[in-house]
Short mmCIF file of C-alpha atoms in Angstrom, two decimals:
data_model
loop_
_atom_site.label_atom_id
_atom_site.label_comp_id
_atom_site.label_asym_id
_atom_site.label_seq_id
_atom_site.Cartn_x
_atom_site.Cartn_y
_atom_site.Cartn_z
CA MET K 28 -62.78 2.49 9.70
CA GLY K 29 -63.56 5.72 7.91
CA HIS K 30 -63.37 6.20 4.19
CA LEU K 31 -61.46 3.64 2.15
CA PRO K 32 -59.00 4.52 -0.63
CA ALA K 33 -60.25 2.25 -3.31
CA ILE K 34 -60.45 3.24 -6.92
CA ILE K 35 -57.27 4.12 -8.72
CA THR K 36 -57.53 5.44 -12.24
CA ARG K 37 -54.99 6.37 -14.88
CA THR K 38 -55.23 9.88 -16.35
CA ASN K 39 -52.50 10.97 -18.78
CA GLY K 40 -50.13 8.47 -17.24
CA LEU K 41 -50.72 9.72 -13.69
CA CYS K 42 -52.56 7.91 -10.88
CA SER K 43 -55.48 9.59 -9.14
CA LEU K 44 -56.90 8.36 -5.84
CA PHE K 45 -60.58 8.64 -5.09
CA TRP K 46 -62.19 8.20 -1.70
CA LEU K 47 -65.34 6.11 -1.58
CA THR K 48 -68.03 6.21 1.05
CA ASP K 49 -68.74 3.59 3.64
CA GLN K 50 -71.26 2.15 1.22
CA LEU K 51 -68.34 0.76 -0.88
CA LEU K 52 -66.83 -0.73 2.23
CA LEU K 53 -70.13 -2.52 2.80
CA ALA K 54 -70.18 -3.69 -0.80
CA LEU K 55 -66.70 -5.18 -0.49
CA ALA K 56 -67.60 -6.80 2.79
CA GLY K 57 -70.56 -8.72 1.35
CA PRO K 58 -73.70 -8.63 -0.79
CA HIS K 59 -76.12 -7.88 2.06
CA THR K 60 -76.83 -4.81 4.08
CA GLN K 61 -76.80 -4.85 7.82
CA ALA K 62 -80.59 -5.32 7.72
CA GLY K 63 -80.02 -8.54 5.79
CA GLN K 64 -81.61 -7.27 2.61
CA ALA K 65 -79.96 -7.85 -0.72
CA ARG K 66 -78.51 -4.74 -2.33
CA PRO K 67 -79.96 -4.02 -5.73
CA ASP K 68 -76.60 -2.73 -7.04
CA VAL K 69 -74.70 -5.96 -6.26
CA PRO K 70 -74.62 -8.45 -9.14
CA GLU K 71 -77.02 -11.38 -8.77
CA GLN K 72 -74.26 -13.96 -9.15
CA CYS K 73 -72.41 -12.45 -6.24
CA SER K 74 -75.47 -12.68 -3.98
CA LYS K 75 -76.49 -16.22 -4.82
CA GLN K 76 -73.53 -18.21 -6.02
CA ALA K 77 -70.20 -17.24 -4.47
CA PRO K 78 -70.19 -14.10 -2.38
CA GLY K 79 -66.70 -14.92 -1.06
CA ARG K 80 -65.34 -15.24 -4.60
CA CYS K 81 -66.87 -11.92 -5.53
CA VAL K 82 -65.27 -10.16 -2.58
CA MET K 83 -61.93 -11.87 -3.24
CA GLY K 84 -62.01 -10.96 -6.91
CA THR K 85 -62.78 -7.33 -6.14
CA SER K 86 -60.00 -7.22 -3.55
CA TRP K 87 -57.44 -8.76 -5.92
CA TRP K 88 -58.36 -6.28 -8.63
CA LEU K 89 -58.11 -3.42 -6.18
CA TRP K 90 -54.66 -4.30 -4.89
CA ALA K 91 -53.37 -5.03 -8.39
CA LEU K 92 -54.34 -1.49 -9.33
CA VAL K 93 -52.71 -0.19 -6.16
CA ALA K 94 -49.46 -1.98 -7.08
CA VAL K 95 -49.52 -0.66 -10.64
CA CYS K 96 -50.26 2.85 -9.51
CA THR K 97 -47.60 2.80 -6.80
CA GLY K 98 -45.06 1.66 -9.37
CA ASP K 99 -46.02 4.54 -11.62
CA GLN K 100 -45.71 6.94 -8.72
CA PHE K 101 -42.13 5.76 -8.05
CA ARG K 102 -41.31 6.12 -11.75
CA ASP K 103 -42.80 9.64 -11.82
CA GLU K 104 -40.80 10.52 -8.72
CA ALA K 105 -37.63 9.12 -10.31
CA GLU K 106 -38.11 11.32 -13.36
CA ARG K 107 -38.76 14.37 -11.20
CA ILE K 108 -35.50 13.80 -9.33
CA MET K 109 -33.52 13.08 -12.49
CA ARG K 110 -34.67 16.28 -14.17
CA GLY K 111 -32.75 18.14 -11.47
CA THR K 112 -29.96 15.60 -10.99
CA PRO K 113 -29.33 13.57 -14.14
CA VAL K 114 -27.22 10.46 -13.97
CA ILE K 115 -23.44 10.52 -14.41
CA ASP K 116 -22.47 7.06 -15.64
CA GLY K 117 -18.95 5.86 -14.95
CA HIS K 118 -18.32 3.73 -18.01
CA ASN K 119 -19.74 3.44 -21.52
CA ASP K 120 -17.99 1.67 -24.42
CA LEU K 121 -19.80 3.35 -27.32
CA PRO K 122 -16.47 4.68 -28.72
CA TRP K 123 -15.23 1.08 -29.02
CA ARG K 124 -18.43 0.11 -30.83
CA LEU K 125 -17.91 3.00 -33.24
CA LEU K 126 -14.47 1.57 -34.00
CA THR K 127 -15.61 -2.02 -34.48
CA MET K 128 -18.75 -1.11 -36.46
CA PHE K 129 -17.54 1.83 -38.57
CA ASN K 130 -13.74 2.03 -38.13
CA ASN K 131 -14.33 5.40 -36.43
CA GLN K 132 -15.92 6.94 -39.53
CA LEU K 133 -18.53 9.02 -37.74
CA GLN K 134 -19.80 10.69 -40.92
CA SER K 135 -21.13 7.38 -42.19
CA GLU K 136 -24.91 7.51 -42.45
CA ARG K 137 -25.21 4.34 -40.39
CA ALA K 138 -23.05 5.89 -37.66
CA ASN K 139 -25.52 8.74 -37.07
CA LEU K 140 -25.92 8.83 -33.29
CA THR K 141 -29.50 10.08 -33.51
CA SER K 142 -30.59 6.86 -35.24
CA LEU K 143 -27.78 4.43 -34.40
CA ALA K 144 -29.12 0.87 -34.24
CA ASN K 145 -27.92 -2.33 -32.60
CA THR K 146 -26.24 -0.54 -29.71
CA HIS K 147 -27.18 0.10 -26.10
CA THR K 148 -26.51 3.80 -26.60
CA ASN K 149 -27.74 6.51 -28.95
CA ILE K 150 -28.93 10.07 -28.45
CA PRO K 151 -32.66 9.34 -28.02
CA LYS K 152 -31.87 6.59 -25.49
CA LEU K 153 -29.55 8.91 -23.56
CA ARG K 154 -32.33 11.52 -23.42
CA ALA K 155 -34.92 8.98 -22.29
CA GLY K 156 -32.53 7.76 -19.59
CA PHE K 157 -31.83 11.26 -18.23
CA VAL K 158 -28.09 10.79 -18.75
CA GLY K 159 -26.39 14.10 -18.02
CA GLY K 160 -22.79 13.01 -17.66
CA GLN K 161 -20.83 10.18 -19.22
CA PHE K 162 -17.30 8.91 -18.87
CA TRP K 163 -16.73 7.53 -22.37
CA SER K 164 -14.20 4.73 -22.43
CA ALA K 165 -11.07 5.23 -24.52
CA TYR K 166 -10.36 1.51 -24.61
CA THR K 167 -7.83 -0.55 -26.47
CA PRO K 168 -7.44 -4.30 -25.86
CA CYS K 169 -4.60 -5.95 -23.98
CA ASP K 170 -3.15 -7.40 -27.19
CA THR K 171 -2.03 -3.87 -28.10
CA GLN K 172 0.28 -3.74 -25.05
CA ASN K 173 3.93 -3.23 -26.06
CA LYS K 174 2.68 -2.58 -29.61
CA ASP K 175 0.33 0.21 -30.71
CA ALA K 176 -1.58 0.83 -27.47
CA VAL K 177 -0.76 4.55 -27.33
CA LYS K 178 -1.79 5.12 -30.97
CA ARG K 179 -5.03 3.24 -30.48
CA THR K 180 -5.80 5.18 -27.30
CA LEU K 181 -5.22 8.51 -29.05
CA GLU K 182 -7.62 7.45 -31.81
CA GLN K 183 -10.34 6.61 -29.28
CA ILE K 184 -9.89 9.95 -27.50
CA ASP K 185 -10.24 11.58 -30.91
CA VAL K 186 -13.55 9.75 -31.47
CA ILE K 187 -14.93 11.07 -28.19
CA GLN K 188 -13.90 14.61 -29.05
CA ARG K 189 -15.43 14.32 -32.52
CA MET K 190 -18.70 13.17 -30.97
CA CYS K 191 -18.79 16.49 -29.14
CA GLN K 192 -17.94 18.38 -32.33
CA MET K 193 -20.55 16.63 -34.48
CA TYR K 194 -23.41 16.80 -31.96
CA PRO K 195 -22.84 20.03 -29.98
CA GLU K 196 -26.53 20.28 -29.12
CA THR K 197 -26.23 16.97 -27.22
CA PHE K 198 -22.62 16.50 -26.08
CA VAL K 199 -20.12 18.89 -24.56
CA CYS K 200 -16.62 17.67 -23.77
CA VAL K 201 -15.59 18.78 -20.29
CA THR K 202 -12.56 18.19 -18.09
CA ASN K 203 -13.66 19.25 -14.61
CA SER K 204 -16.52 19.10 -12.14
CA ALA K 205 -17.57 22.67 -12.92
CA GLY K 206 -17.96 21.66 -16.56
CA ILE K 207 -20.31 18.86 -15.56
CA ARG K 208 -22.49 21.22 -13.54
CA GLN K 209 -22.59 23.68 -16.44
CA ALA K 210 -23.62 20.91 -18.84
CA PHE K 211 -26.47 20.02 -16.46
CA ARG K 212 -27.71 23.60 -16.62
CA GLU K 213 -27.51 23.57 -20.42
CA GLY K 214 -29.29 20.23 -20.76
CA ARG K 215 -26.34 18.62 -22.53
CA VAL K 216 -24.42 15.43 -21.79
CA ALA K 217 -21.13 16.26 -20.09
CA SER K 218 -18.66 14.02 -21.91
CA LEU K 219 -15.44 12.98 -20.21
CA VAL K 220 -12.59 10.69 -21.24
CA GLY K 221 -11.81 7.62 -19.17
CA VAL K 222 -8.83 5.59 -20.41
CA GLU K 223 -9.47 1.93 -19.68
CA GLY K 224 -6.21 0.16 -19.01
CA GLY K 225 -2.79 1.18 -17.77
CA HIS K 226 -1.19 -0.41 -20.82
CA SER K 227 -2.43 2.69 -22.69
CA ILE K 228 0.36 4.79 -21.15
CA ASP K 229 3.02 2.25 -22.20
CA SER K 230 4.74 2.55 -18.81
CA SER K 231 5.52 6.21 -19.48
CA LEU K 232 4.88 9.10 -17.12
CA GLY K 233 5.30 11.42 -20.10
CA VAL K 234 2.47 9.67 -21.92
CA LEU K 235 0.35 9.87 -18.75
CA ARG K 236 0.83 13.62 -18.61
CA THR K 237 0.11 14.00 -22.31
CA LEU K 238 -3.15 12.04 -22.08
CA HIS K 239 -4.15 14.31 -19.20
CA ARG K 240 -3.58 17.33 -21.42
CA LEU K 241 -5.79 15.71 -24.07
CA GLY K 242 -8.65 15.39 -21.61
CA MET K 243 -8.20 12.06 -19.81
CA ARG K 244 -9.80 12.38 -16.37
CA TYR K 245 -9.59 8.82 -15.17
CA LEU K 246 -7.20 5.99 -15.85
CA THR K 247 -8.07 2.38 -15.07
CA LEU K 248 -4.78 1.04 -13.72
CA THR K 249 -5.13 -2.27 -15.58
CA HIS K 250 -7.53 -3.96 -17.91
CA SER K 251 -7.64 -7.78 -17.92
CA CYS K 252 -3.86 -8.06 -18.12
CA ASN K 253 -0.97 -7.06 -15.92
CA THR K 254 1.01 -3.98 -16.78
CA PRO K 255 4.71 -3.98 -15.88
CA TRP K 256 3.74 -2.02 -12.77
CA ALA K 257 0.27 -3.21 -11.61
CA ASP K 258 -1.53 -6.55 -11.28
CA ASN K 259 -4.97 -7.24 -12.76
CA TRP K 260 -7.97 -9.19 -11.41
CA LEU K 261 -6.99 -12.43 -13.17
CA VAL K 262 -4.19 -12.75 -10.63
CA ASP K 263 -6.89 -13.46 -8.04
CA THR K 264 -8.31 -16.31 -10.14
CA GLY K 265 -4.89 -17.86 -10.69
CA GLU K 266 -5.05 -17.30 -14.45
CA ASP K 267 -2.30 -14.67 -14.31
CA LYS K 268 0.78 -14.58 -12.11
CA ALA K 269 1.33 -11.70 -9.69
CA GLU K 270 4.21 -9.58 -10.97
CA SER K 271 4.01 -6.42 -8.89
CA GLN K 272 2.32 -7.75 -5.74
CA GLY K 273 -0.22 -4.98 -6.28
CA LEU K 274 1.80 -1.94 -7.32
CA SER K 275 5.50 -1.84 -8.14
CA ARG K 276 7.66 1.13 -7.20
CA PHE K 277 6.94 2.62 -10.63
CA GLY K 278 3.22 1.89 -10.14
CA GLU K 279 3.35 3.96 -6.98
CA SER K 280 4.88 6.78 -9.03
CA VAL K 281 1.96 6.52 -11.47
CA VAL K 282 -0.54 6.88 -8.63
CA LYS K 283 1.32 9.86 -7.18
CA GLU K 284 1.50 11.55 -10.57
CA MET K 285 -2.21 11.00 -11.14
CA ASN K 286 -2.88 12.68 -7.79
CA ARG K 287 -0.66 15.60 -8.80
CA LEU K 288 -2.34 15.99 -12.18
CA GLY K 289 -5.92 15.58 -10.99
CA VAL K 290 -6.63 12.31 -12.81
CA ILE K 291 -9.07 10.01 -11.02
CA ILE K 292 -7.63 6.60 -10.14
CA ASP K 293 -9.94 3.84 -11.38
CA LEU K 294 -9.62 0.40 -9.76
CA ALA K 295 -12.05 -1.57 -11.91
CA HIS K 296 -10.21 -4.61 -13.35
CA VAL K 297 -7.34 -4.64 -10.83
CA SER K 298 -6.39 -7.31 -8.31
CA VAL K 299 -7.39 -7.04 -4.66
CA ALA K 300 -3.75 -6.33 -3.74
CA THR K 301 -3.69 -3.48 -6.27
CA MET K 302 -7.00 -2.13 -4.91
CA LYS K 303 -5.64 -2.01 -1.38
CA ALA K 304 -2.26 -0.57 -2.38
CA ALA K 305 -3.86 2.25 -4.39
CA LEU K 306 -6.49 3.04 -1.76
CA ARG K 307 -3.80 3.33 0.91
CA LEU K 308 -1.38 5.33 -1.22
CA SER K 309 -3.66 7.80 -2.98
CA THR K 310 -4.15 11.14 -1.29
CA ALA K 311 -7.46 11.59 -3.14
CA PRO K 312 -10.54 9.36 -3.29
CA VAL K 313 -10.59 6.74 -6.03
CA ILE K 314 -13.37 5.12 -8.04
CA PHE K 315 -14.33 1.72 -9.34
CA SER K 316 -15.87 2.91 -12.59
CA HIS K 317 -17.74 -0.32 -13.37
CA SER K 318 -17.61 -2.96 -10.62
CA SER K 319 -20.16 -4.61 -8.33
CA ALA K 320 -20.25 -6.29 -4.92
CA TYR K 321 -18.29 -9.52 -4.46
CA SER K 322 -20.44 -10.65 -1.53
CA LEU K 323 -23.46 -10.91 -3.85
CA CYS K 324 -21.64 -12.36 -6.86
CA GLN K 325 -18.29 -14.06 -6.25
CA HIS K 326 -16.65 -12.82 -9.43
CA ARG K 327 -13.14 -11.42 -9.06
CA ARG K 328 -14.07 -8.34 -11.04
CA ASN K 329 -16.20 -7.31 -8.09
CA VAL K 330 -15.24 -5.53 -4.87
CA PRO K 331 -14.97 -7.55 -1.62
CA ASP K 332 -16.33 -6.21 1.65
CA ASP K 333 -12.94 -5.51 3.24
CA VAL K 334 -12.14 -3.28 0.28
CA LEU K 335 -15.59 -1.66 0.54
CA ARG K 336 -14.68 -0.69 4.09
CA LEU K 337 -11.53 0.99 2.74
CA VAL K 338 -13.74 2.72 0.19
CA ASN K 339 -15.76 4.09 3.10
CA GLN K 340 -12.66 5.21 5.00
CA THR K 341 -11.22 7.05 1.99
CA GLY K 342 -14.41 8.65 0.70
CA SER K 343 -14.13 6.66 -2.51
CA LEU K 344 -16.82 5.40 -4.90
CA VAL K 345 -18.05 2.13 -6.43
CA MET K 346 -20.08 2.59 -9.63
CA VAL K 347 -22.10 -0.58 -10.05
CA ASN K 348 -21.67 -2.63 -13.23
CA PHE K 349 -24.78 -4.04 -14.96
CA TYR K 350 -23.10 -6.98 -16.73
CA ASN K 351 -25.07 -10.12 -15.86
CA ASP K 352 -21.94 -12.12 -15.05
CA TYR K 353 -20.98 -9.57 -12.37
CA VAL K 354 -24.53 -9.09 -11.08
CA SER K 355 -25.83 -12.65 -10.68
CA CYS K 356 -22.79 -14.74 -11.66
CA ARG K 357 -25.09 -16.26 -14.28
CA GLN K 358 -26.09 -15.46 -17.85
CA GLU K 359 -29.41 -14.04 -16.68
CA ALA K 360 -29.99 -11.19 -14.24
CA THR K 361 -32.67 -8.68 -13.31
CA LEU K 362 -32.92 -5.01 -12.47
CA SER K 363 -33.81 -5.98 -8.92
CA GLN K 364 -30.50 -7.82 -8.56
CA VAL K 365 -28.62 -4.71 -9.65
CA ALA K 366 -30.48 -2.82 -6.94
CA ASP K 367 -29.34 -5.50 -4.49
CA HIS K 368 -25.73 -4.60 -5.30
CA LEU K 369 -26.46 -0.92 -4.77
CA ASP K 370 -28.11 -1.76 -1.45
CA HIS K 371 -25.14 -3.86 -0.32
CA ILE K 372 -22.53 -1.24 -1.18
CA LYS K 373 -24.62 1.38 0.59
CA LYS K 374 -24.83 -0.85 3.66
CA VAL K 375 -21.10 -1.64 3.85
CA ALA K 376 -19.44 1.48 2.42
CA GLY K 377 -22.14 4.10 2.98
CA ALA K 378 -24.63 5.93 0.79
CA GLY K 379 -21.87 8.27 -0.38
CA ALA K 380 -19.96 5.36 -1.92
CA VAL K 381 -22.58 4.34 -4.50
CA GLY K 382 -22.81 5.20 -8.20
CA PHE K 383 -23.78 3.79 -11.59
CA GLY K 384 -21.28 2.33 -14.07
CA GLY K 385 -23.46 0.41 -16.49
CA ASP K 386 -20.77 -0.80 -18.92
CA PHE K 387 -23.25 -0.33 -21.77
CA ASP K 388 -21.93 -1.29 -25.21
CA GLY K 389 -19.07 -3.10 -23.53
CA VAL K 390 -20.93 -6.24 -22.47
CA SER K 391 -22.95 -8.93 -24.21
CA ARG K 392 -25.58 -9.60 -21.54
CA LEU K 393 -27.65 -7.12 -19.54
CA PRO K 394 -30.35 -7.58 -16.91
CA VAL K 395 -34.03 -7.72 -17.74
CA GLY K 396 -35.23 -4.16 -17.24
CA LEU K 397 -31.83 -2.57 -17.95
CA GLU K 398 -31.45 -3.37 -21.63
CA ASP K 399 -30.03 0.02 -22.65
CA VAL K 400 -29.25 3.49 -21.32
CA SER K 401 -32.88 4.58 -21.48
CA LYS K 402 -33.72 2.37 -18.48
CA TYR K 403 -32.02 4.35 -15.72
CA PRO K 404 -35.31 5.82 -14.42
CA ASP K 405 -36.61 2.31 -13.79
CA LEU K 406 -33.59 1.53 -11.62
CA VAL K 407 -34.02 4.78 -9.70
CA ALA K 408 -37.70 3.95 -9.21
CA GLU K 409 -36.66 0.62 -7.70
CA LEU K 410 -34.35 2.38 -5.24
CA LEU K 411 -37.19 4.69 -4.22
CA ARG K 412 -39.40 1.65 -3.77
CA ARG K 413 -36.73 0.32 -1.40
CA ARG K 414 -37.01 3.49 0.67
CA TRP K 415 -33.84 5.20 -0.47
CA THR K 416 -34.10 8.86 0.46
CA GLU K 417 -34.08 11.54 -2.20
CA ALA K 418 -30.65 12.68 -1.02
CA GLU K 419 -29.28 9.14 -1.31
CA VAL K 420 -30.72 8.78 -4.81
CA ARG K 421 -29.26 12.11 -5.93
CA GLY K 422 -25.93 10.99 -4.51
CA ALA K 423 -25.94 7.76 -6.51
CA LEU K 424 -27.03 9.61 -9.64
CA ALA K 425 -24.37 12.32 -9.65
CA ASN K 426 -23.49 13.97 -6.36
CA ASN K 427 -21.20 11.22 -5.09
CA LEU K 428 -19.14 11.32 -8.28
CA LEU K 429 -19.03 15.11 -8.20
CA ARG K 430 -17.80 15.00 -4.60
CA VAL K 431 -15.01 12.58 -5.54
CA PHE K 432 -14.06 14.60 -8.63
CA GLU K 433 -13.91 17.83 -6.63
CA ALA K 434 -11.72 16.15 -4.01
CA VAL K 435 -9.37 14.93 -6.75
CA GLU K 436 -9.20 18.47 -8.12
CA GLN K 437 -8.43 19.88 -4.67
CA VAL K 438 -5.57 17.42 -4.16
CA SER K 439 -4.02 18.13 -7.57
CA ASP K 440 -1.10 20.55 -7.62
CA HIS K 441 0.49 21.37 -10.93
CA THR K 442 3.09 23.54 -9.21
CA ARG K 443 4.55 20.46 -7.53
CA ARG K 444 7.46 18.78 -9.25
CA PRO K 445 6.28 15.93 -11.49
CA GLU K 446 7.38 12.35 -11.06
CA GLU K 447 10.28 11.77 -13.45
CA GLU K 448 12.05 8.51 -12.75
CA PRO K 449 11.40 6.07 -15.62
CA ILE K 450 10.45 2.47 -15.17
CA PRO K 451 13.54 0.21 -15.01
CA ALA K 452 14.51 -1.01 -18.46
CA ASP K 453 14.51 -4.64 -17.39
CA GLN K 454 10.79 -4.40 -16.54
CA LEU K 455 9.89 -3.56 -20.13
CA GLN K 456 9.36 -5.96 -22.99
CA ALA K 457 11.85 -4.66 -25.52
CA SER K 458 10.94 -6.67 -28.61
CA CYS K 459 9.02 -3.83 -30.26
CA ARG K 460 10.59 -0.78 -28.69
CA THR K 461 13.76 1.25 -28.82
CA MET K 462 15.66 1.98 -25.61
CA TYR K 463 16.83 5.54 -26.19
CA GLY K 464 17.84 7.24 -22.96
CA TYR K 465 18.38 4.11 -20.91
CA SER K 466 22.02 3.48 -21.86
CA GLU K 467 23.36 6.79 -20.55
CA ALA K 468 20.74 8.08 -18.11
CA PRO K 469 21.79 8.02 -14.42
CA SER K 470 20.21 5.98 -11.62
CA LEU K 471 17.93 3.75 -13.65
CA HIS K 472 18.06 0.84 -11.22
CA ARG K 473 20.11 -1.39 -13.46
CA GLN K 474 20.37 -4.84 -12.00
CA PRO K 475 23.73 -6.09 -10.66
CA GLY K 476 23.98 -8.63 -13.47
CA ALA K 477 23.44 -5.97 -16.10
CA LEU K 478 26.00 -3.69 -14.46
CA LEU K 479 28.56 -6.52 -14.31
CA ALA K 480 27.97 -7.33 -17.97
CA SER K 481 28.46 -3.70 -18.92
CA LEU K 482 31.63 -3.43 -16.83
CA THR K 483 33.02 -6.62 -18.39
CA THR K 484 32.44 -5.22 -21.87
CA VAL K 485 34.28 -1.99 -20.98
CA LEU K 486 37.22 -3.82 -19.43
CA LEU K 487 37.51 -6.15 -22.40
CA GLY K 488 37.55 -3.14 -24.67
CA LEU K 489 40.40 -1.67 -22.67
CA GLY K 490 42.31 -4.94 -22.80
CA LEU K 491 42.26 -5.29 -19.01
CA LEU K 492 40.67 -8.74 -18.95
#
């Protein structure tokens, strides 16, 4: 059988393999030599009492060390890969936590990001997790819709930009794929703005364009509420009523304008009808910034297989969410189950369709082994253990997102005329808004009833009725 790899030792955290002679093979096989004489170096109790137990115990110990060492080798390999290709995460809610914990007062001593406690994210954890790019969520809840959603969104974008200003050695705010690559070279975290929820634009193409100028590089079309122009995932559970049957005519204008501007379309949180409508309409790939696979966990926030096949056809991307409820459909989950979702998306949509969107600091329950942002290397090690190639791992870490971002940039065309037609007035909730522009502007799709009422008023005023 030749020499046997047997003893595995730990030296400075690395595993070293030693090759033993055939004498060790004989020792493991039994306490007697081929001549039938007892070996003086084999313990007495092994020779006389339970030779089988001795061999079994040695074998168990050996393979336990092999398993430990192999695990360390995968972890070491993960770190080696991540030093060259750090992770770009699709969704982190630290800015929201800074609002709820400190009312966005970043100069508070307790808000210091180098020592921030009771969060999934701080600077040391980002470093330990080899995070090199982060879409920070500029999130405001659905109860701000038709109220102060735009103001709240601007404040959260401001927080992200102030993070970059206060910690320039760690964060650099960027707005394009080239900026991400430059941040990688500098060893800083490329920080991008993702606006989570279409209600943040208040059904205004002008606001959409303005948020783009302020750095927004993806917009989630809905959060967990319908907008006047797109349906959210709760429609698929029956908790909300479909209003746009996916995307309304104005919703289609939003998608087209995002393509023109170079804003990534994010389909996390939307209904299946909205997913399919956006995937078919968009001329650039789209992302799901923090969603998992519906086939493995039948939660409507996840992506069904027929949509995954559209993701494959369009070169789009699903960045897997770590929230237990979307991973296992239970309160408990494991790192291995997250890897199952990555495996499934790779199988159905292709290796180029997989990314990470942990949803850290936006969820209350995380899998064992993925408790905070420092744990990414452990997940990568698990993918390597499952025989993912280095190229596939680098794709999931960053290259798939960079490919999508570059495609979005190539499709964008700021010389093209922008979308201008406003949303019809009757699709807006007017209780907290003025209606300047609607009364005299042409071609605003006023309904026949509204036109008849206006005509009646004019005729009455002229004394003709």
